[in-house]
Short mmCIF file of C-alpha atoms in Angstrom, two decimals:
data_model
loop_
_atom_site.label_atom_id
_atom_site.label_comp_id
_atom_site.label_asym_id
_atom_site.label_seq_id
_atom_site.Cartn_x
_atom_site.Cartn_y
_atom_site.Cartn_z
CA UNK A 172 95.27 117.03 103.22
CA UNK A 173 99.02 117.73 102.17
CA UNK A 174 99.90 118.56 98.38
CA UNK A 175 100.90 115.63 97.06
CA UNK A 176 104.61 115.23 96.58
CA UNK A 177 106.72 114.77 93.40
CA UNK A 178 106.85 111.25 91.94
CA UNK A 179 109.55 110.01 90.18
CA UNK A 180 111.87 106.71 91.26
CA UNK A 181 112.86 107.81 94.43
CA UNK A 182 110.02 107.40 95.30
CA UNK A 183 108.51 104.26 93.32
CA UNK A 184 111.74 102.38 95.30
CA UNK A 185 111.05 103.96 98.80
CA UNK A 186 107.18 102.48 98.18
CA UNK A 187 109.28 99.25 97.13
CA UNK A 188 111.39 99.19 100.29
CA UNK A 189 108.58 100.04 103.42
CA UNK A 190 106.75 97.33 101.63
CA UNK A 191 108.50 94.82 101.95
CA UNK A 192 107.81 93.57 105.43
CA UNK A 193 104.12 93.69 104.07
CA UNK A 194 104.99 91.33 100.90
CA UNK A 195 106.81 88.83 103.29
CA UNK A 196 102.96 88.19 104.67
CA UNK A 197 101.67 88.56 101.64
CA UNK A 198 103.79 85.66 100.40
CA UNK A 199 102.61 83.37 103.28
CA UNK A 200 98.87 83.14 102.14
CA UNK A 201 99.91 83.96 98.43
CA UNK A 202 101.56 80.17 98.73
CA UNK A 203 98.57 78.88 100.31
CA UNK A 204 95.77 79.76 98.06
CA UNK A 205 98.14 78.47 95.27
CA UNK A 206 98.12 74.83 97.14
CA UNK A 207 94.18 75.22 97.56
CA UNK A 208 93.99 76.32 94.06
CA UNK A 209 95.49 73.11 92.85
CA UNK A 210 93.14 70.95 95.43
CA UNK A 211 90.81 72.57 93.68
CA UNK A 212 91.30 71.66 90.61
CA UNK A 213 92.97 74.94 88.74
CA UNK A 214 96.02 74.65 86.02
CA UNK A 215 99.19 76.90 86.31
CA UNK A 216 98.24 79.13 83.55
CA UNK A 217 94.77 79.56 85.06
CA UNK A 218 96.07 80.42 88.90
CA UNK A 219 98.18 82.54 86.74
CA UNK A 220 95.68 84.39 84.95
CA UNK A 221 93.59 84.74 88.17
CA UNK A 222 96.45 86.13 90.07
CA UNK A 223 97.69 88.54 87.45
CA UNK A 224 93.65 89.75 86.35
CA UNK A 225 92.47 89.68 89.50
CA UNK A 226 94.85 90.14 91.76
CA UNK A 227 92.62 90.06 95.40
CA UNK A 228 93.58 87.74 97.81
CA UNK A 229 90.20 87.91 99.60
CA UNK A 230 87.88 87.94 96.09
CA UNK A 231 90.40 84.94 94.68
CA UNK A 232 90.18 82.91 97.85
CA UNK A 233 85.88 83.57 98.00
CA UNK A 234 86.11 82.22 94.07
CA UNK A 235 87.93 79.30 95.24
CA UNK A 236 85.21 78.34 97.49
CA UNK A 237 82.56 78.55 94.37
CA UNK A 238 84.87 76.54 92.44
CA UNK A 239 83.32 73.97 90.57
CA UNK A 240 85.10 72.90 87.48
CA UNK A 241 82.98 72.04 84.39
CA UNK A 242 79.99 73.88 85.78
CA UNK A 243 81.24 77.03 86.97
CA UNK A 244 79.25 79.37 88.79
CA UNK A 245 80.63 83.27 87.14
CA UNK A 246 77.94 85.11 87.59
CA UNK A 247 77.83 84.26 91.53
CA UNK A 248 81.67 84.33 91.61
CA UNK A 249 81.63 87.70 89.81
CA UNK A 250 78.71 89.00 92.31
CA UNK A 251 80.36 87.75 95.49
CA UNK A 252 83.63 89.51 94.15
CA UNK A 253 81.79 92.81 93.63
CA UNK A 254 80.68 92.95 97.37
CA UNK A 255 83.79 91.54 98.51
CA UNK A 256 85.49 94.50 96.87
CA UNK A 257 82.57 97.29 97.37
CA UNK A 258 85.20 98.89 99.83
CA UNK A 259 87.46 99.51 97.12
CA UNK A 260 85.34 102.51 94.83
CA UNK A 261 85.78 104.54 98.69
CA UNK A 262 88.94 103.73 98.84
CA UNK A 263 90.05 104.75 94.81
CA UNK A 264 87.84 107.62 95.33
CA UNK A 265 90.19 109.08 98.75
CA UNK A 266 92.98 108.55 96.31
CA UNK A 267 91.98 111.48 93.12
CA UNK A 268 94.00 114.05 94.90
CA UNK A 269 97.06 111.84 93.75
CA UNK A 270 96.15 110.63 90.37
CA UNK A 271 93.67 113.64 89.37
CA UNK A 272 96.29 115.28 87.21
CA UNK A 273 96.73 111.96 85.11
CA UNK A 274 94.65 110.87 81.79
CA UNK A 275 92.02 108.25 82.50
CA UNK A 276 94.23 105.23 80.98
CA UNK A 277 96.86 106.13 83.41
CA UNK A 278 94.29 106.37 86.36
CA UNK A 279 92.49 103.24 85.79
CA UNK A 280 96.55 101.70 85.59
CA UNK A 281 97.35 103.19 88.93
CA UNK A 282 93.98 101.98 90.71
CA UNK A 283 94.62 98.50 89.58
CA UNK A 284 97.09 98.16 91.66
CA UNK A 285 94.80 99.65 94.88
CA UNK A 286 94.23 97.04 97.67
CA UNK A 287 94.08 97.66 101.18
CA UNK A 288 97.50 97.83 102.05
CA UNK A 289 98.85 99.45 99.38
CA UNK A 290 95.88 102.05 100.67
CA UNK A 291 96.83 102.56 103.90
CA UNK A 292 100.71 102.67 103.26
CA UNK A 293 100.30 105.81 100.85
CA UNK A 294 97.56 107.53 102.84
CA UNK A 295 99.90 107.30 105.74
CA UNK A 296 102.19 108.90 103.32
CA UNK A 297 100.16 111.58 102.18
CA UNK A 298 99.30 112.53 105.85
CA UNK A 299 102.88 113.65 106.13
CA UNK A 300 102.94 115.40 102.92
CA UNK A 301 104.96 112.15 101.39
CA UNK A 302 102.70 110.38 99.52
CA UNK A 303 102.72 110.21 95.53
CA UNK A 304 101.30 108.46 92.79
CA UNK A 305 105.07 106.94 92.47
CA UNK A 306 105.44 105.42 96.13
CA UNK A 307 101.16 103.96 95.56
CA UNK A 308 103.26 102.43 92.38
CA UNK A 309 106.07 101.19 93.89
CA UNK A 310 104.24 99.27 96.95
CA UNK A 311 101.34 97.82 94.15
CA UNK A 312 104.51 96.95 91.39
CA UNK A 313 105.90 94.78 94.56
CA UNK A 314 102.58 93.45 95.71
CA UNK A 315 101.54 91.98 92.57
CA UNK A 316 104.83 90.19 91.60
CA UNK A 317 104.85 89.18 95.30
CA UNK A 318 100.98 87.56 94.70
CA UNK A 319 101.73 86.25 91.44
CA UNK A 320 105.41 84.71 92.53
CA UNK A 321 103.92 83.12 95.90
CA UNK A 322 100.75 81.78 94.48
CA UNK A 323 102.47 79.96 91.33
CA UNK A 324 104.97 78.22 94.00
CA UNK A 325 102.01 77.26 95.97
CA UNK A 326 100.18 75.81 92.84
CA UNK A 327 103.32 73.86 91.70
CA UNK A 328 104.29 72.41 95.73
CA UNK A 329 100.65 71.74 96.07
CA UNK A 330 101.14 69.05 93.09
CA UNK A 331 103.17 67.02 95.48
CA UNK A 332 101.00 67.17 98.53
CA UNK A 333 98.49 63.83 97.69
CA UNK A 334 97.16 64.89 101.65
CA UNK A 335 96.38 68.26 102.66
CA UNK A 336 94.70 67.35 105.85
CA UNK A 337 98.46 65.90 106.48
CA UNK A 338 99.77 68.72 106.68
CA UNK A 339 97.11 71.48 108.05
CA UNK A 340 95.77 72.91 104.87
CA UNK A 341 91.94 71.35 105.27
CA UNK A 342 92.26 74.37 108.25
CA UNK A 343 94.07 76.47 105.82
CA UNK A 344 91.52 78.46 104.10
CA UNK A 345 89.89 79.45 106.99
CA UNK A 346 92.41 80.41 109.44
CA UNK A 347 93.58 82.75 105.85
CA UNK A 348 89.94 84.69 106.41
CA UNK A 349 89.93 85.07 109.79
CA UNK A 350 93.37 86.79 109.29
CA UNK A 351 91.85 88.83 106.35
CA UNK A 352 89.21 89.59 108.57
CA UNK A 353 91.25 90.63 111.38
CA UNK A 354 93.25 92.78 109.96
CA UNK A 355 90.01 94.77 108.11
CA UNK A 356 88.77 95.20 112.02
CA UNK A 357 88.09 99.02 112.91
CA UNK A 358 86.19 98.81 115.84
CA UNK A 359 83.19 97.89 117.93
CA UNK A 360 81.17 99.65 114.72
CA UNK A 361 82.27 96.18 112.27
CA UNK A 362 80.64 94.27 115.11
CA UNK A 363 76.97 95.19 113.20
CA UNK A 364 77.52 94.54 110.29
CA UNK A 365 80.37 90.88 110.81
CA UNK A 366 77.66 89.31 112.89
CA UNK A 367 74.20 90.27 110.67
CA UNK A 368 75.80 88.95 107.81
CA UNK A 369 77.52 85.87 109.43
CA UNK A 370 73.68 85.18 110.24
CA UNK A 371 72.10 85.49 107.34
CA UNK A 372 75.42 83.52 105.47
CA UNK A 373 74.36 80.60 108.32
CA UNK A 374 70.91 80.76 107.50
CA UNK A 375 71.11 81.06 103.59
CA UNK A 376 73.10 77.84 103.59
CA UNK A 377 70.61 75.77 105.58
CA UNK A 378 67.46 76.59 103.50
CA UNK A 379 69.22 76.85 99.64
CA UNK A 380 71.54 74.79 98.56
CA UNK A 381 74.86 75.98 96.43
CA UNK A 382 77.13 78.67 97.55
CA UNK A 383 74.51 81.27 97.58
CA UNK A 384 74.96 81.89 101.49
CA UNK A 385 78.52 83.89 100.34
CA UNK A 386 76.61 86.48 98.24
CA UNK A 387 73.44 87.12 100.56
CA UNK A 388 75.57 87.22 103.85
CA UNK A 389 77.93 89.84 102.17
CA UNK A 390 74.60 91.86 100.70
CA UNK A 391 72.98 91.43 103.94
CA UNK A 392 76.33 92.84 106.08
CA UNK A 393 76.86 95.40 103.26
CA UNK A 394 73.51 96.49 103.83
CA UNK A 395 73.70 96.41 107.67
CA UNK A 396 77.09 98.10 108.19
CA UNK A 397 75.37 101.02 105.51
CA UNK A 398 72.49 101.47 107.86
CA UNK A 399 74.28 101.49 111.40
CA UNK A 400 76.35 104.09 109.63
CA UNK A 401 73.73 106.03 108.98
CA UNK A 402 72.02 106.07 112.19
CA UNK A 403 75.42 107.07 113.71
CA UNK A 404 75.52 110.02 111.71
CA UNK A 405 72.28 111.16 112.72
CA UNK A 406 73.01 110.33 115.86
CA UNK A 407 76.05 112.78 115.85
CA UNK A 408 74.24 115.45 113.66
CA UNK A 409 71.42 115.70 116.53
#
């Protein structure tokens, strides 16, 4: 791996500006999670605390689905969240040549703003001996406001929608994972580990009732993809 190169605003805005095509998509299922927020029953200032806490489209729109209002489910939302965002300590951890040198206040800051293409942007980055702390910064600064922007707007519009099913959004949150989904594809090796979970999600929700199918098919998969992993390794080893 190349040293990492100097921060500084330079490069915090030229983060800013190659991420902006990314935010523009961003914004598209930013404003519809807002709309299914409201459907389901969330204020302003709590799709605004969500967004600006949480801030992980896939974990937010997996809490949605738990969403029950009055008797809220946190420990499963919190679980299902965890194993939604396993892939994250891997991905923070790739990231300590950057933000090594730092105190551990103003790590834990810079990994907050760590998704997955943030990620990818400044590893590309740091493959050509461009990446800093600063650009990681400048794509997560525009990310968040992007999130936080898109899904308020959604939550507010979706007030004057009395019929989502007029308009497509019934459809909405699922078309919104299969694009999450599709763009975390990496190969034939996912194929394990998508399918063994899909099948223990399917049968979970047949024999117990709740939302229990999300955390046991992503425990399940987690478990699967670990395993296949393994075996390849061997595999290669021998």
């Amino acid at each position: 791996m190349h040293a990492p190169a100097p921060g500084g605003p330079a490069q915090f805005w030229l983060g800013v500006r190659m991420f902006l095509p990314v935010a523009v998509s961003i914004a598209a299922y930013g404003v519809v999670w807002g709309v299914l927020a409201g459907q389901a029953g969330l204020s302003v200032l709590e799709v605004a605390l969500m967004s600006g806490l949480v801030f992980a489209g896939a974990s937010q729109f997996v809490a949605l689905d738990m969403w029950t209002p009055g008797t809220l489910p946190v420990l499963s939302i919190v679980i299902a969240a965890g194993i939604v965002n396993l892939r994250m300590l891997l991905m923070s951890a790739t990231l300590r040549p950057l933000v090594g040198h730092l105190s551990l206040p103003r790590q834990l800051g810079a990994m907050f703003f760590v998704s997955d293409e943030q990620w990818a942007m400044t590893m590309a980055e740091v493959r050509k001996g461009r990446g800093s702390v600063a650009f990681l910064l400048g794509t997560g600064v525009l990310s968040w406001f992007t999130w936080m922007g898109s899904t308020l707007c959604g939550r507010v519009l979706g007030a004057f929608i009395d019929d989502p099913t007029k308009y497509g959004l019934d459809f909405a949150f699922t078309a919104t994972f299969l694009a999450l989904l599709l763009g975390m594809w990496r190969g034939r090796g996912d194929l394990v580990p998508w399918i063994v979970g899909a099948l223990a999600a399917i049968l979970t929700s047949r024999l117990i009732e709740g939302n229990w199918y999300i955390i046991v098919g992503g425990l399940v998969g987690s478990f699967a993809g670990a395993l296949a992993e393994t075996i390849r390794e061997r595999r290669h080893v021998a």
